[in-house]
Amino acid sequence: RRWVLQQLVQENSLPALVTKGNLGGAPLERIHPLVQEEMNVCSEAAGRYPSNYNAWSHRIWVLQHLGNLNVKILLDELSSTKYWVSMHVSDHSGFHYRQFLLKSLTGRTVTDSSVLVLNQTVNEPNHSLQQEEESAGAEAACAEEQSVDLASYLEEELELCTELIEAYPGHETLWCHSDETLNNSHHSPATSHLAQAMDVDGLNESSSKQGYTQETKRLKRAPMQDSLGPEMEYRFIDKVLSTCRDADQARFATAYRKWLVTFLG
C-alpha cells in the first residue's frame, strides 16, 4: 500500500519536487483524500485485531510521508481517535498513537519556531521582493501553527485518562498513558523530538530485555519539574485509593504515585 501511495503522490506532484522518502511536493488538498482513506483502512484493521501495531505503524507512516505532519491533520486525528481508545481501554497501541500525535504537535511547533529565527537572522536588508514575500508567507504559516494551544490538549488528554480510569478500573494501559501524557507536558520545547514509530516503552532498545520490569518502564520516563499541577494528580490518586475495590486498580495507582514522588518530589 505504501508503494502504491507513493506512486499516486508522485503523479499528483511535480517530479522535480519529489525525492526518495520525501513526498512533500504534492499539494495538501490533493493528498488529503488519500490520507483520509488510509485512516479509514487503518481504523478498520485496528478494530478487527487487538494491538494491531502493523495498522498503527502504517497510520504513523501516512501522517509522516503523506500528511507531512500537517498540524490540522494531527489535530483531526487526535479528535477522531478519542472515541476509539475509549472503546479499547486495554489496547496500548491506540494510546501510543495519541502519544505520537501529541509529541508531533510539540515537535512541529519547535521546528516552526526554528524557521522563524532562521528567517530573521539570515535575511539581509537588500533581499529581493520575492524573498520578502516567501519569508512573510513562511512566518504567517508558522504563526498559524504556533497558535495551537498545546497545553490545553495535554490537559484534555489527562482528563480523558481520569474519566477512563474511573469508568474502567484495573487497566494498566490507562495509567501508563497518564504518566506519558504528564511527561509530555513537562518536556522543554527546545529539546522536544518526534517519537520513533511504534517504539513502545523502550522495547526497541538494543539493551538486554532481561530484568526489564514494569517498574523500570514507569521510572525511566521522568518528567521535568512543574506544569499541569502534580497536586491534582496526587488528589486523584488519593480518591482512587479510597474508593476502589479492584486490587489491580489500587496497585496501578500506588505505582503511579511512586512514579510521581520519585521525579516530582
CSV table of C-alpha atoms in Angstrom, one decimal:
chain,number,residue,atom,x,y,z
A,1,ARG,CA,0.0,0.0,0.0
A,2,ARG,CA,2.9,2.4,0.7
A,3,TRP,CA,4.4,1.8,-2.7
A,4,VAL,CA,1.0,2.5,-4.4
A,5,LEU,CA,0.5,5.6,-2.3
A,6,GLN,CA,4.0,6.9,-3.3
A,7,GLN,CA,3.1,6.4,-7.0
A,8,LEU,CA,-0.2,8.3,-6.6
A,9,VAL,CA,1.6,11.2,-4.8
A,10,GLN,CA,4.3,11.4,-7.5
A,11,GLU,CA,1.6,11.5,-10.2
A,12,ASN,CA,0.0,14.5,-8.4
A,13,SER,CA,3.1,16.5,-7.8
A,14,LEU,CA,6.0,18.0,-9.8
A,15,PRO,CA,8.7,15.4,-10.5
A,16,ALA,CA,11.4,17.9,-9.5
A,17,LEU,CA,9.8,18.3,-6.1
A,18,VAL,CA,9.6,14.6,-5.3
A,19,THR,CA,12.6,12.9,-3.9
A,20,LYS,CA,13.1,9.4,-2.4
A,21,GLY,CA,11.5,9.4,1.0
A,22,ASN,CA,10.1,12.9,0.6
A,23,LEU,CA,6.5,13.3,-0.6
A,24,GLY,CA,6.0,16.8,0.5
A,25,GLY,CA,5.8,18.2,-3.1
A,26,ALA,CA,2.2,17.3,-3.7
A,27,PRO,CA,-0.5,19.9,-2.7
A,28,LEU,CA,-2.2,19.2,0.6
A,29,GLU,CA,-5.7,19.4,-1.0
A,30,ARG,CA,-4.8,16.6,-3.4
A,31,ILE,CA,-3.2,14.5,-0.7
A,32,HIS,CA,-5.9,14.9,2.0
A,33,PRO,CA,-8.4,12.4,0.4
A,34,LEU,CA,-5.6,9.8,0.2
A,35,VAL,CA,-4.7,10.4,3.8
A,36,GLN,CA,-8.4,10.1,4.9
A,37,GLU,CA,-8.9,6.9,3.0
A,38,GLU,CA,-5.8,5.3,4.6
A,39,MET,CA,-7.0,6.5,8.1
A,40,ASN,CA,-10.3,4.6,7.5
A,41,VAL,CA,-8.4,1.5,6.4
A,42,CYS,CA,-6.2,1.6,9.4
A,43,SER,CA,-9.2,2.1,11.8
A,44,GLU,CA,-11.0,-0.9,10.3
A,45,ALA,CA,-7.9,-3.1,10.6
A,46,ALA,CA,-7.2,-1.9,14.2
A,47,GLY,CA,-10.7,-2.8,15.2
A,48,ARG,CA,-10.5,-6.3,13.8
A,49,TYR,CA,-7.3,-7.4,15.6
A,50,PRO,CA,-6.2,-6.4,19.2
A,51,SER,CA,-2.9,-4.5,19.5
A,52,ASN,CA,-2.6,-4.3,15.7
A,53,TYR,CA,0.7,-2.5,15.6
A,54,ASN,CA,1.1,-3.0,11.9
A,55,ALA,CA,-2.1,-0.9,11.3
A,56,TRP,CA,-1.0,1.9,13.7
A,57,SER,CA,2.6,1.9,12.4
A,58,HIS,CA,1.2,2.3,8.9
A,59,ARG,CA,-1.0,5.1,10.2
A,60,ILE,CA,2.0,6.9,11.5
A,61,TRP,CA,3.8,6.4,8.2
A,62,VAL,CA,0.9,8.0,6.4
A,63,LEU,CA,1.0,11.0,8.7
A,64,GLN,CA,4.7,11.4,8.2
A,65,HIS,CA,5.1,10.9,4.5
A,66,LEU,CA,1.7,11.9,3.0
A,67,GLY,CA,0.3,14.2,5.6
A,68,ASN,CA,3.7,15.7,6.2
A,69,LEU,CA,2.8,16.0,9.9
A,70,ASN,CA,0.4,18.8,9.0
A,71,VAL,CA,-1.0,20.4,12.2
A,72,LYS,CA,-4.6,20.3,11.1
A,73,ILE,CA,-4.4,16.6,10.2
A,74,LEU,CA,-2.7,15.9,13.5
A,75,LEU,CA,-5.5,17.7,15.4
A,76,ASP,CA,-8.2,15.9,13.3
A,77,GLU,CA,-6.5,12.6,14.2
A,78,LEU,CA,-6.4,13.5,17.9
A,79,SER,CA,-10.1,14.2,17.8
A,80,SER,CA,-11.1,11.2,15.6
A,81,THR,CA,-9.3,8.6,17.7
A,82,LYS,CA,-10.6,9.7,21.0
A,83,TYR,CA,-13.7,7.5,20.7
A,84,TRP,CA,-11.7,4.5,19.5
A,85,VAL,CA,-9.3,4.5,22.5
A,86,SER,CA,-12.3,5.0,24.8
A,87,MET,CA,-13.8,1.7,23.5
A,88,HIS,CA,-10.4,-0.2,23.6
A,89,VAL,CA,-9.0,0.7,27.0
A,90,SER,CA,-6.7,-2.3,27.2
A,91,ASP,CA,-5.1,-1.7,23.7
A,92,HIS,CA,-1.9,0.3,24.3
A,93,SER,CA,-1.3,0.7,20.5
A,94,GLY,CA,-4.1,3.3,20.2
A,95,PHE,CA,-2.9,5.3,23.2
A,96,HIS,CA,0.7,5.1,21.9
A,97,TYR,CA,-0.7,6.6,18.6
A,98,ARG,CA,-2.2,9.5,20.6
A,99,GLN,CA,1.2,10.0,22.3
A,100,PHE,CA,2.8,10.2,18.9
A,101,LEU,CA,0.2,12.9,17.8
A,102,LEU,CA,0.9,15.0,20.9
A,103,LYS,CA,4.7,14.7,20.6
A,104,SER,CA,4.4,15.5,16.9
A,105,LEU,CA,2.5,18.7,17.6
A,106,THR,CA,5.1,19.7,20.1
A,107,GLY,CA,7.9,18.9,17.7
A,108,ARG,CA,6.2,20.8,14.8
A,109,THR,CA,6.0,23.9,17.0
A,110,VAL,CA,9.7,23.6,17.7
A,111,THR,CA,10.5,23.2,14.0
A,112,ASP,CA,8.4,26.2,13.0
A,113,SER,CA,10.0,28.4,15.8
A,114,SER,CA,13.4,27.5,14.4
A,115,VAL,CA,12.4,28.5,10.9
A,116,LEU,CA,11.2,31.9,12.2
A,117,VAL,CA,14.6,32.5,13.9
A,118,LEU,CA,16.4,31.4,10.8
A,119,ASN,CA,14.5,33.7,8.6
A,120,GLN,CA,15.2,36.7,10.9
A,121,THR,CA,19.0,36.1,11.1
A,122,VAL,CA,19.9,35.1,7.5
A,123,ASN,CA,17.8,37.5,5.5
A,124,GLU,CA,19.9,40.6,4.5
A,125,PRO,CA,18.4,44.1,4.3
A,126,ASN,CA,18.8,44.1,0.5
A,127,HIS,CA,17.0,40.8,-0.2
A,128,SER,CA,14.6,40.7,-3.2
A,129,LEU,CA,10.9,41.3,-3.1
A,130,GLN,CA,10.4,37.6,-3.9
A,131,GLN,CA,12.4,36.6,-0.8
A,132,GLU,CA,10.4,39.1,1.3
A,133,GLU,CA,7.1,37.5,0.1
A,134,GLU,CA,8.4,34.0,0.7
A,135,SER,CA,9.6,34.9,4.2
A,136,ALA,CA,6.3,36.6,5.1
A,137,GLY,CA,4.4,33.6,3.8
A,138,ALA,CA,6.5,31.2,5.9
A,139,GLU,CA,6.1,33.4,9.0
A,140,ALA,CA,2.4,33.6,8.5
A,141,ALA,CA,2.2,29.8,8.3
A,142,CYS,CA,4.4,29.4,11.3
A,143,ALA,CA,2.3,31.8,13.3
A,144,GLU,CA,-0.9,29.9,12.4
A,145,GLU,CA,0.5,26.6,13.5
A,146,GLN,CA,2.1,28.1,16.7
A,147,SER,CA,-1.3,29.4,17.7
A,148,VAL,CA,-2.3,25.8,18.7
A,149,ASP,CA,-2.7,25.7,22.5
A,150,LEU,CA,-0.8,22.5,23.1
A,151,ALA,CA,-1.2,22.8,26.9
A,152,SER,CA,-5.0,22.6,26.6
A,153,TYR,CA,-4.8,19.4,24.5
A,154,LEU,CA,-2.5,17.9,27.1
A,155,GLU,CA,-4.9,18.8,29.9
A,156,GLU,CA,-7.8,17.3,27.9
A,157,GLU,CA,-5.8,14.1,27.5
A,158,LEU,CA,-5.3,13.9,31.2
A,159,GLU,CA,-9.0,14.5,31.7
A,160,LEU,CA,-9.7,11.7,29.3
A,161,CYS,CA,-7.3,9.4,31.3
A,162,THR,CA,-9.1,10.3,34.5
A,163,GLU,CA,-12.5,9.6,33.1
A,164,LEU,CA,-11.5,6.2,31.7
A,165,ILE,CA,-9.6,5.1,34.8
A,166,GLU,CA,-12.7,5.8,36.9
A,167,ALA,CA,-15.0,4.1,34.5
A,168,TYR,CA,-12.8,1.1,33.8
A,169,PRO,CA,-10.8,0.1,36.9
A,170,GLY,CA,-7.8,-2.1,36.7
A,171,HIS,CA,-6.4,-1.3,33.2
A,172,GLU,CA,-2.7,-0.6,33.3
A,173,THR,CA,-2.7,0.9,29.8
A,174,LEU,CA,-4.7,3.9,31.1
A,175,TRP,CA,-2.2,4.6,33.9
A,176,CYS,CA,0.8,4.3,31.6
A,177,HIS,CA,-0.9,6.7,29.2
A,178,SER,CA,-1.4,9.1,32.1
A,179,ASP,CA,2.2,9.3,33.1
A,180,GLU,CA,3.3,9.6,29.4
A,181,THR,CA,0.9,12.5,28.9
A,182,LEU,CA,2.2,14.2,32.1
A,183,ASN,CA,5.7,13.5,30.8
A,184,ASN,CA,4.9,15.2,27.5
A,185,SER,CA,3.6,18.3,29.4
A,186,HIS,CA,7.0,18.7,31.1
A,187,HIS,CA,9.2,18.5,28.1
A,188,SER,CA,11.2,21.6,27.3
A,189,PRO,CA,10.1,22.9,23.9
A,190,ALA,CA,13.8,23.4,22.9
A,191,THR,CA,14.5,19.7,23.4
A,192,SER,CA,11.3,18.1,22.1
A,193,HIS,CA,11.7,15.4,19.5
A,194,LEU,CA,9.3,13.4,17.4
A,195,ALA,CA,8.5,9.9,18.6
A,196,GLN,CA,10.0,7.0,16.8
A,197,ALA,CA,7.2,5.0,15.1
A,198,MET,CA,6.0,2.3,17.5
A,199,ASP,CA,8.9,2.4,19.8
A,200,VAL,CA,6.7,1.3,22.7
A,201,ASP,CA,8.0,1.7,26.3
A,202,GLY,CA,11.6,1.2,25.1
A,203,LEU,CA,11.1,-2.3,23.7
A,204,ASN,CA,13.1,-1.5,20.6
A,205,GLU,CA,16.2,-0.6,22.6
A,206,SER,CA,19.4,-2.6,22.0
A,207,SER,CA,19.9,-3.3,25.7
A,208,SER,CA,19.0,-6.7,27.0
A,209,LYS,CA,15.4,-7.2,28.0
A,210,GLN,CA,16.4,-9.5,30.9
A,211,GLY,CA,15.3,-7.9,34.1
A,212,TYR,CA,13.3,-5.3,32.3
A,213,THR,CA,10.4,-4.9,34.7
A,214,GLN,CA,7.1,-2.9,34.6
A,215,GLU,CA,8.6,-0.7,37.4
A,216,THR,CA,11.7,0.1,35.2
A,217,LYS,CA,9.4,1.1,32.4
A,218,ARG,CA,7.5,3.5,34.6
A,219,LEU,CA,10.5,5.1,36.3
A,220,LYS,CA,12.5,5.6,33.1
A,221,ARG,CA,10.0,8.2,31.8
A,222,ALA,CA,10.9,11.1,34.0
A,223,PRO,CA,9.2,14.4,33.6
A,224,MET,CA,10.9,17.7,34.5
A,225,GLN,CA,9.6,19.7,37.4
A,226,ASP,CA,6.5,21.9,37.3
A,227,SER,CA,3.5,22.4,34.9
A,228,LEU,CA,0.0,20.8,34.8
A,229,GLY,CA,-0.2,20.6,38.6
A,230,PRO,CA,1.1,17.4,40.2
A,231,GLU,CA,-1.0,18.1,43.2
A,232,MET,CA,-4.1,17.5,41.1
A,233,GLU,CA,-2.7,14.1,40.3
A,234,TYR,CA,-2.0,13.3,43.9
A,235,ARG,CA,-5.6,14.2,44.8
A,236,PHE,CA,-6.8,11.9,42.1
A,237,ILE,CA,-4.7,9.0,43.3
A,238,ASP,CA,-6.0,9.5,46.9
A,239,LYS,CA,-9.5,9.4,45.6
A,240,VAL,CA,-8.9,6.2,43.6
A,241,LEU,CA,-7.2,4.5,46.6
A,242,SER,CA,-10.0,5.5,49.0
A,243,THR,CA,-12.9,4.3,46.8
A,244,CYS,CA,-11.7,1.5,44.6
A,245,ARG,CA,-12.2,-2.2,45.4
A,246,ASP,CA,-10.2,-3.5,42.5
A,247,ALA,CA,-6.8,-4.9,43.6
A,248,ASP,CA,-5.1,-4.1,40.3
A,249,GLN,CA,-6.5,-0.6,40.2
A,250,ALA,CA,-5.0,0.0,43.7
A,251,ARG,CA,-1.7,-1.5,42.6
A,252,PHE,CA,-1.5,0.8,39.5
A,253,ALA,CA,-2.5,3.9,41.5
A,254,THR,CA,0.2,3.1,44.1
A,255,ALA,CA,2.8,2.6,41.3
A,256,TYR,CA,1.7,5.9,39.7
A,257,ARG,CA,2.1,7.7,43.0
A,258,LYS,CA,5.6,6.3,43.4
A,259,TRP,CA,6.5,7.5,39.9
A,260,LEU,CA,5.2,11.0,40.7
A,261,VAL,CA,7.0,11.1,44.1
A,262,THR,CA,10.3,9.9,42.6
A,263,PHE,CA,10.5,12.5,39.9
A,264,LEU,CA,8.4,15.4,41.1
A,265,GLY,CA,9.2,15.3,44.8
